[in-house]
């Protein structure tokens, strides 16, 4: 499971925002693997993302969406 699987999941649901946990369940992989792939997609500007405003520990939680 990788970036293409995540991209396809987001593309299939273009109007929905997802957490990395939602995405990991949707493509049946670990949250850690999904987070690494999502970071790469964020850095390459392939997906829309926004901070959820809720911090988990010292980390910011992001929501992800397909970039039309």
PDB file of N, CA and C in Angstrom:
ATOM      1  N   UNK A   1       0.842  -1.175   0.000  1.00  0.00           N
ATOM      2  CA  UNK A   1       0.000   0.000   0.000  1.00  0.00           C
ATOM      3  C   UNK A   1       0.888   1.240   0.000  1.00  0.00           C
ATOM      4  N   UNK A   2       0.545   2.188  -0.839  1.00  0.00           N
ATOM      5  CA  UNK A   2       1.398   3.359  -0.933  1.00  0.00           C
ATOM      6  C   UNK A   2       0.639   4.611  -1.324  1.00  0.00           C
ATOM      7  N   UNK A   3       1.412   5.555  -1.848  1.00  0.00           N
ATOM      8  CA  UNK A   3       0.856   6.856  -2.193  1.00  0.00           C
ATOM      9  C   UNK A   3      -0.276   6.740  -3.212  1.00  0.00           C
ATOM     10  N   UNK A   4      -0.121   5.857  -4.191  1.00  0.00           N
ATOM     11  CA  UNK A   4      -1.150   5.722  -5.221  1.00  0.00           C
ATOM     12  C   UNK A   4      -2.463   5.225  -4.627  1.00  0.00           C
ATOM     13  N   UNK A   5      -2.380   4.306  -3.675  1.00  0.00           N
ATOM     14  CA  UNK A   5      -3.593   3.799  -3.019  1.00  0.00           C
ATOM     15  C   UNK A   5      -4.310   4.916  -2.264  1.00  0.00           C
ATOM     16  N   UNK A   6      -3.540   5.745  -1.583  1.00  0.00           N
ATOM     17  CA  UNK A   6      -4.120   6.871  -0.841  1.00  0.00           C
ATOM     18  C   UNK A   6      -4.738   7.863  -1.815  1.00  0.00           C
ATOM     19  N   UNK A   7      -4.009   8.175  -2.876  1.00  0.00           N
ATOM     20  CA  UNK A   7      -4.505   9.104  -3.885  1.00  0.00           C
ATOM     21  C   UNK A   7      -5.827   8.597  -4.471  1.00  0.00           C
ATOM     22  N   UNK A   8      -5.889   7.298  -4.775  1.00  0.00           N
ATOM     23  CA  UNK A   8      -7.112   6.713  -5.342  1.00  0.00           C
ATOM     24  C   UNK A   8      -8.271   6.775  -4.352  1.00  0.00           C
ATOM     25  N   UNK A   9      -8.002   6.511  -3.080  1.00  0.00           N
ATOM     26  CA  UNK A   9      -9.052   6.594  -2.060  1.00  0.00           C
ATOM     27  C   UNK A   9      -9.613   8.011  -1.986  1.00  0.00           C
ATOM     28  N   UNK A  10      -8.729   8.996  -1.944  1.00  0.00           N
ATOM     29  CA  UNK A  10      -9.176  10.389  -1.874  1.00  0.00           C
ATOM     30  C   UNK A  10      -9.929  10.786  -3.147  1.00  0.00           C
ATOM     31  N   UNK A  11      -9.446  10.300  -4.283  1.00  0.00           N
ATOM     32  CA  UNK A  11     -10.095  10.609  -5.564  1.00  0.00           C
ATOM     33  C   UNK A  11     -11.502  10.017  -5.631  1.00  0.00           C
ATOM     34  N   UNK A  12     -11.690   8.843  -5.032  1.00  0.00           N
ATOM     35  CA  UNK A  12     -13.003   8.195  -5.027  1.00  0.00           C
ATOM     36  C   UNK A  12     -14.002   8.910  -4.120  1.00  0.00           C
ATOM     37  N   UNK A  13     -13.505   9.748  -3.211  1.00  0.00           N
ATOM     38  CA  UNK A  13     -14.356  10.495  -2.269  1.00  0.00           C
ATOM     39  C   UNK A  13     -13.915  11.964  -2.263  1.00  0.00           C
ATOM     40  N   UNK A  14     -14.078  12.664  -3.391  1.00  0.00           N
ATOM     41  CA  UNK A  14     -13.485  13.999  -3.549  1.00  0.00           C
ATOM     42  C   UNK A  14     -14.027  15.087  -2.628  1.00  0.00           C
ATOM     43  N   UNK A  15     -15.192  14.878  -2.045  1.00  0.00           N
ATOM     44  CA  UNK A  15     -15.782  15.924  -1.202  1.00  0.00           C
ATOM     45  C   UNK A  15     -15.608  15.676   0.292  1.00  0.00           C
ATOM     46  N   UNK A  16     -14.890  14.618   0.649  1.00  0.00           N
ATOM     47  CA  UNK A  16     -14.728  14.260   2.059  1.00  0.00           C
ATOM     48  C   UNK A  16     -13.319  14.565   2.556  1.00  0.00           C
ATOM     49  N   UNK A  17     -13.228  14.946   3.834  1.00  0.00           N
ATOM     50  CA  UNK A  17     -11.948  15.123   4.516  1.00  0.00           C
ATOM     51  C   UNK A  17     -11.684  13.874   5.349  1.00  0.00           C
ATOM     52  N   UNK A  18     -10.442  13.406   5.370  1.00  0.00           N
ATOM     53  CA  UNK A  18     -10.063  12.194   6.086  1.00  0.00           C
ATOM     54  C   UNK A  18      -8.889  12.456   7.021  1.00  0.00           C
ATOM     55  N   UNK A  19      -8.872  11.757   8.148  1.00  0.00           N
ATOM     56  CA  UNK A  19      -7.682  11.741   9.003  1.00  0.00           C
ATOM     57  C   UNK A  19      -6.769  10.624   8.489  1.00  0.00           C
ATOM     58  N   UNK A  20      -5.532  10.616   8.945  1.00  0.00           N
ATOM     59  CA  UNK A  20      -4.620   9.541   8.547  1.00  0.00           C
ATOM     60  C   UNK A  20      -5.134   8.190   9.044  1.00  0.00           C
ATOM     61  N   UNK A  21      -5.810   8.184  10.177  1.00  0.00           N
ATOM     62  CA  UNK A  21      -6.387   6.934  10.703  1.00  0.00           C
ATOM     63  C   UNK A  21      -7.498   6.428   9.779  1.00  0.00           C
ATOM     64  N   UNK A  22      -8.365   7.331   9.315  1.00  0.00           N
ATOM     65  CA  UNK A  22      -9.420   6.944   8.371  1.00  0.00           C
ATOM     66  C   UNK A  22      -8.811   6.346   7.102  1.00  0.00           C
ATOM     67  N   UNK A  23      -7.774   7.002   6.611  1.00  0.00           N
ATOM     68  CA  UNK A  23      -7.119   6.558   5.379  1.00  0.00           C
ATOM     69  C   UNK A  23      -6.463   5.200   5.582  1.00  0.00           C
ATOM     70  N   UNK A  24      -5.785   5.019   6.710  1.00  0.00           N
ATOM     71  CA  UNK A  24      -5.119   3.735   6.965  1.00  0.00           C
ATOM     72  C   UNK A  24      -6.135   2.591   7.012  1.00  0.00           C
ATOM     73  N   UNK A  25      -7.296   2.840   7.584  1.00  0.00           N
ATOM     74  CA  UNK A  25      -8.347   1.809   7.610  1.00  0.00           C
ATOM     75  C   UNK A  25      -8.874   1.554   6.200  1.00  0.00           C
ATOM     76  N   UNK A  26      -9.022   2.626   5.418  1.00  0.00           N
ATOM     77  CA  UNK A  26      -9.565   2.506   4.068  1.00  0.00           C
ATOM     78  C   UNK A  26      -8.683   1.733   3.115  1.00  0.00           C
ATOM     79  N   UNK A  27      -7.367   1.805   3.308  1.00  0.00           N
ATOM     80  CA  UNK A  27      -6.459   1.072   2.418  1.00  0.00           C
ATOM     81  C   UNK A  27      -5.807  -0.116   3.122  1.00  0.00           C
ATOM     82  N   UNK A  28      -6.249  -0.392   4.350  1.00  0.00           N
ATOM     83  CA  UNK A  28      -5.785  -1.553   5.123  1.00  0.00           C
ATOM     84  C   UNK A  28      -4.266  -1.568   5.301  1.00  0.00           C
ATOM     85  N   UNK A  29      -3.765  -0.515   5.915  1.00  0.00           N
ATOM     86  CA  UNK A  29      -2.344  -0.419   6.244  1.00  0.00           C
ATOM     87  C   UNK A  29      -2.217   0.225   7.615  1.00  0.00           C
ATOM     88  N   UNK A  30      -1.006   0.323   8.115  1.00  0.00           N
ATOM     89  CA  UNK A  30      -0.806   0.936   9.431  1.00  0.00           C
ATOM     90  C   UNK A  30      -0.917   2.455   9.332  1.00  0.00           C
ATOM     91  N   UNK A  31      -1.230   3.075  10.449  1.00  0.00           N
ATOM     92  CA  UNK A  31      -1.310   4.535  10.500  1.00  0.00           C
ATOM     93  C   UNK A  31       0.056   5.129  10.173  1.00  0.00           C
ATOM     94  N   UNK A  32       1.116   4.496  10.658  1.00  0.00           N
ATOM     95  CA  UNK A  32       2.475   4.988  10.407  1.00  0.00           C
ATOM     96  C   UNK A  32       2.780   5.010   8.907  1.00  0.00           C
ATOM     97  N   UNK A  33       2.484   3.928   8.208  1.00  0.00           N
ATOM     98  CA  UNK A  33       2.724   3.868   6.759  1.00  0.00           C
ATOM     99  C   UNK A  33       1.903   4.913   6.017  1.00  0.00           C
ATOM    100  N   UNK A  34       0.650   5.050   6.406  1.00  0.00           N
ATOM    101  CA  UNK A  34      -0.217   6.041   5.763  1.00  0.00           C
ATOM    102  C   UNK A  34       0.311   7.449   6.003  1.00  0.00           C
ATOM    103  N   UNK A  35       0.776   7.722   7.215  1.00  0.00           N
ATOM    104  CA  UNK A  35       1.282   9.053   7.554  1.00  0.00           C
ATOM    105  C   UNK A  35       2.520   9.402   6.739  1.00  0.00           C
ATOM    106  N   UNK A  36       3.418   8.440   6.556  1.00  0.00           N
ATOM    107  CA  UNK A  36       4.626   8.675   5.752  1.00  0.00           C
ATOM    108  C   UNK A  36       4.236   9.008   4.312  1.00  0.00           C
ATOM    109  N   UNK A  37       3.318   8.241   3.744  1.00  0.00           N
ATOM    110  CA  UNK A  37       2.867   8.496   2.370  1.00  0.00           C
ATOM    111  C   UNK A  37       2.140   9.833   2.261  1.00  0.00           C
ATOM    112  N   UNK A  38       1.333  10.159   3.248  1.00  0.00           N
ATOM    113  CA  UNK A  38       0.607  11.431   3.234  1.00  0.00           C
ATOM    114  C   UNK A  38       1.562  12.613   3.312  1.00  0.00           C
ATOM    115  N   UNK A  39       2.618  12.474   4.081  1.00  0.00           N
ATOM    116  CA  UNK A  39       3.611  13.550   4.167  1.00  0.00           C
ATOM    117  C   UNK A  39       4.232  13.796   2.795  1.00  0.00           C
ATOM    118  N   UNK A  40       4.544  12.728   2.080  1.00  0.00           N
ATOM    119  CA  UNK A  40       5.115  12.864   0.735  1.00  0.00           C
ATOM    120  C   UNK A  40       4.111  13.516  -0.221  1.00  0.00           C
ATOM    121  N   UNK A  41       2.849  13.131  -0.113  1.00  0.00           N
ATOM    122  CA  UNK A  41       1.814  13.735  -0.959  1.00  0.00           C
ATOM    123  C   UNK A  41       1.616  15.209  -0.618  1.00  0.00           C
ATOM    124  N   UNK A  42       1.710  15.552   0.667  1.00  0.00           N
ATOM    125  CA  UNK A  42       1.623  16.964   1.079  1.00  0.00           C
ATOM    126  C   UNK A  42       2.777  17.757   0.489  1.00  0.00           C
ATOM    127  N   UNK A  43       3.992  17.226   0.634  1.00  0.00           N
ATOM    128  CA  UNK A  43       5.188  17.940   0.169  1.00  0.00           C
ATOM    129  C   UNK A  43       5.200  18.118  -1.344  1.00  0.00           C
ATOM    130  N   UNK A  44       4.605  17.181  -2.076  1.00  0.00           N
ATOM    131  CA  UNK A  44       4.561  17.297  -3.536  1.00  0.00           C
ATOM    132  C   UNK A  44       3.310  18.029  -4.017  1.00  0.00           C
ATOM    133  N   UNK A  45       2.517  18.526  -3.053  1.00  0.00           N
ATOM    134  CA  UNK A  45       1.329  19.325  -3.357  1.00  0.00           C
ATOM    135  C   UNK A  45       0.285  18.546  -4.166  1.00  0.00           C
ATOM    136  N   UNK A  46       0.166  17.255  -3.885  1.00  0.00           N
ATOM    137  CA  UNK A  46      -0.775  16.392  -4.602  1.00  0.00           C
ATOM    138  C   UNK A  46      -2.150  16.321  -3.943  1.00  0.00           C
ATOM    139  N   UNK A  47      -2.230  16.676  -2.657  1.00  0.00           N
ATOM    140  CA  UNK A  47      -3.498  16.606  -1.925  1.00  0.00           C
ATOM    141  C   UNK A  47      -3.717  17.907  -1.167  1.00  0.00           C
ATOM    142  N   UNK A  48      -4.984  18.179  -0.870  1.00  0.00           N
ATOM    143  CA  UNK A  48      -5.306  19.309   0.000  1.00  0.00           C
ATOM    144  C   UNK A  48      -5.194  18.831   1.440  1.00  0.00           C
ATOM    145  N   UNK A  49      -4.752  19.696   2.316  1.00  0.00           N
ATOM    146  CA  UNK A  49      -4.694  19.330   3.722  1.00  0.00           C
ATOM    147  C   UNK A  49      -4.889  20.563   4.575  1.00  0.00           C
ATOM    148  N   UNK A  50      -5.335  20.338   5.798  1.00  0.00           N
ATOM    149  CA  UNK A  50      -5.500  21.432   6.748  1.00  0.00           C
ATOM    150  C   UNK A  50      -5.303  20.869   8.147  1.00  0.00           C
ATOM    151  N   UNK A  51      -4.837  21.729   9.020  1.00  0.00           N
ATOM    152  CA  UNK A  51      -4.684  21.328  10.415  1.00  0.00           C
ATOM    153  C   UNK A  51      -6.069  21.212  11.029  1.00  0.00           C
ATOM    154  N   UNK A  52      -6.263  20.196  11.801  1.00  0.00           N
ATOM    155  CA  UNK A  52      -7.572  19.964  12.411  1.00  0.00           C
ATOM    156  C   UNK A  52      -7.813  20.908  13.574  1.00  0.00           C
ATOM    157  N   UNK A  53      -6.751  21.494  14.105  1.00  0.00           N
ATOM    158  CA  UNK A  53      -6.899  22.386  15.241  1.00  0.00           C
ATOM    159  C   UNK A  53      -6.813  21.628  16.547  1.00  0.00           C
ATOM    160  N   UNK A  54      -6.710  20.333  16.451  1.00  0.00           N
ATOM    161  CA  UNK A  54      -6.632  19.479  17.626  1.00  0.00           C
ATOM    162  C   UNK A  54      -5.253  18.822  17.632  1.00  0.00           C
ATOM    163  N   UNK A  55      -4.524  19.028  18.708  1.00  0.00           N
ATOM    164  CA  UNK A  55      -3.189  18.440  18.795  1.00  0.00           C
ATOM    165  C   UNK A  55      -3.267  17.089  19.490  1.00  0.00           C
ATOM    166  N   UNK A  56      -2.487  16.161  18.997  1.00  0.00           N
ATOM    167  CA  UNK A  56      -2.375  14.845  19.615  1.00  0.00           C
ATOM    168  C   UNK A  56      -0.968  14.767  20.184  1.00  0.00           C
ATOM    169  N   UNK A  57      -0.859  14.899  21.492  1.00  0.00           N
ATOM    170  CA  UNK A  57       0.471  14.986  22.089  1.00  0.00           C
ATOM    171  C   UNK A  57       1.114  16.283  21.647  1.00  0.00           C
ATOM    172  N   UNK A  58       2.292  16.184  21.055  1.00  0.00           N
ATOM    173  CA  UNK A  58       2.991  17.372  20.553  1.00  0.00           C
ATOM    174  C   UNK A  58       2.785  17.562  19.056  1.00  0.00           C
ATOM    175  N   UNK A  59       1.959  16.734  18.454  1.00  0.00           N
ATOM    176  CA  UNK A  59       1.786  16.768  17.000  1.00  0.00           C
ATOM    177  C   UNK A  59       0.453  17.384  16.600  1.00  0.00           C
ATOM    178  N   UNK A  60       0.468  18.021  15.454  1.00  0.00           N
ATOM    179  CA  UNK A  60      -0.755  18.572  14.881  1.00  0.00           C
ATOM    180  C   UNK A  60      -1.426  17.486  14.052  1.00  0.00           C
ATOM    181  N   UNK A  61      -2.722  17.360  14.190  1.00  0.00           N
ATOM    182  CA  UNK A  61      -3.455  16.387  13.394  1.00  0.00           C
ATOM    183  C   UNK A  61      -3.965  17.079  12.134  1.00  0.00           C
ATOM    184  N   UNK A  62      -3.787  16.428  10.985  1.00  0.00           N
ATOM    185  CA  UNK A  62      -4.197  16.986   9.705  1.00  0.00           C
ATOM    186  C   UNK A  62      -5.386  16.227   9.138  1.00  0.00           C
ATOM    187  N   UNK A  63      -6.143  16.935   8.325  1.00  0.00           N
ATOM    188  CA  UNK A  63      -7.213  16.340   7.533  1.00  0.00           C
ATOM    189  C   UNK A  63      -6.791  16.436   6.071  1.00  0.00           C
ATOM    190  N   UNK A  64      -7.150  15.431   5.286  1.00  0.00           N
ATOM    191  CA  UNK A  64      -6.719  15.349   3.892  1.00  0.00           C
ATOM    192  C   UNK A  64      -7.916  15.201   2.970  1.00  0.00           C
ATOM    193  N   UNK A  65      -7.749  15.756   1.757  1.00  0.00           N
ATOM    194  CA  UNK A  65      -8.824  15.730   0.768  1.00  0.00           C
ATOM    195  C   UNK A  65      -8.208  15.698  -0.623  1.00  0.00           C
ATOM    196  N   UNK A  66      -8.940  15.152  -1.570  1.00  0.00           N
ATOM    197  CA  UNK A  66      -8.492  15.104  -2.961  1.00  0.00           C
ATOM    198  C   UNK A  66      -8.378  16.515  -3.521  1.00  0.00           C
ATOM    199  N   UNK A  67      -7.306  16.759  -4.238  1.00  0.00           N
ATOM    200  CA  UNK A  67      -7.098  18.061  -4.871  1.00  0.00           C
ATOM    201  C   UNK A  67      -7.605  17.969  -6.301  1.00  0.00           C
ATOM    202  N   UNK A  68      -8.683  18.694  -6.579  1.00  0.00           N
ATOM    203  CA  UNK A  68      -9.313  18.651  -7.912  1.00  0.00           C
ATOM    204  C   UNK A  68      -8.510  19.412  -8.926  1.00  0.00           C
TER     205      UNK A  68
END
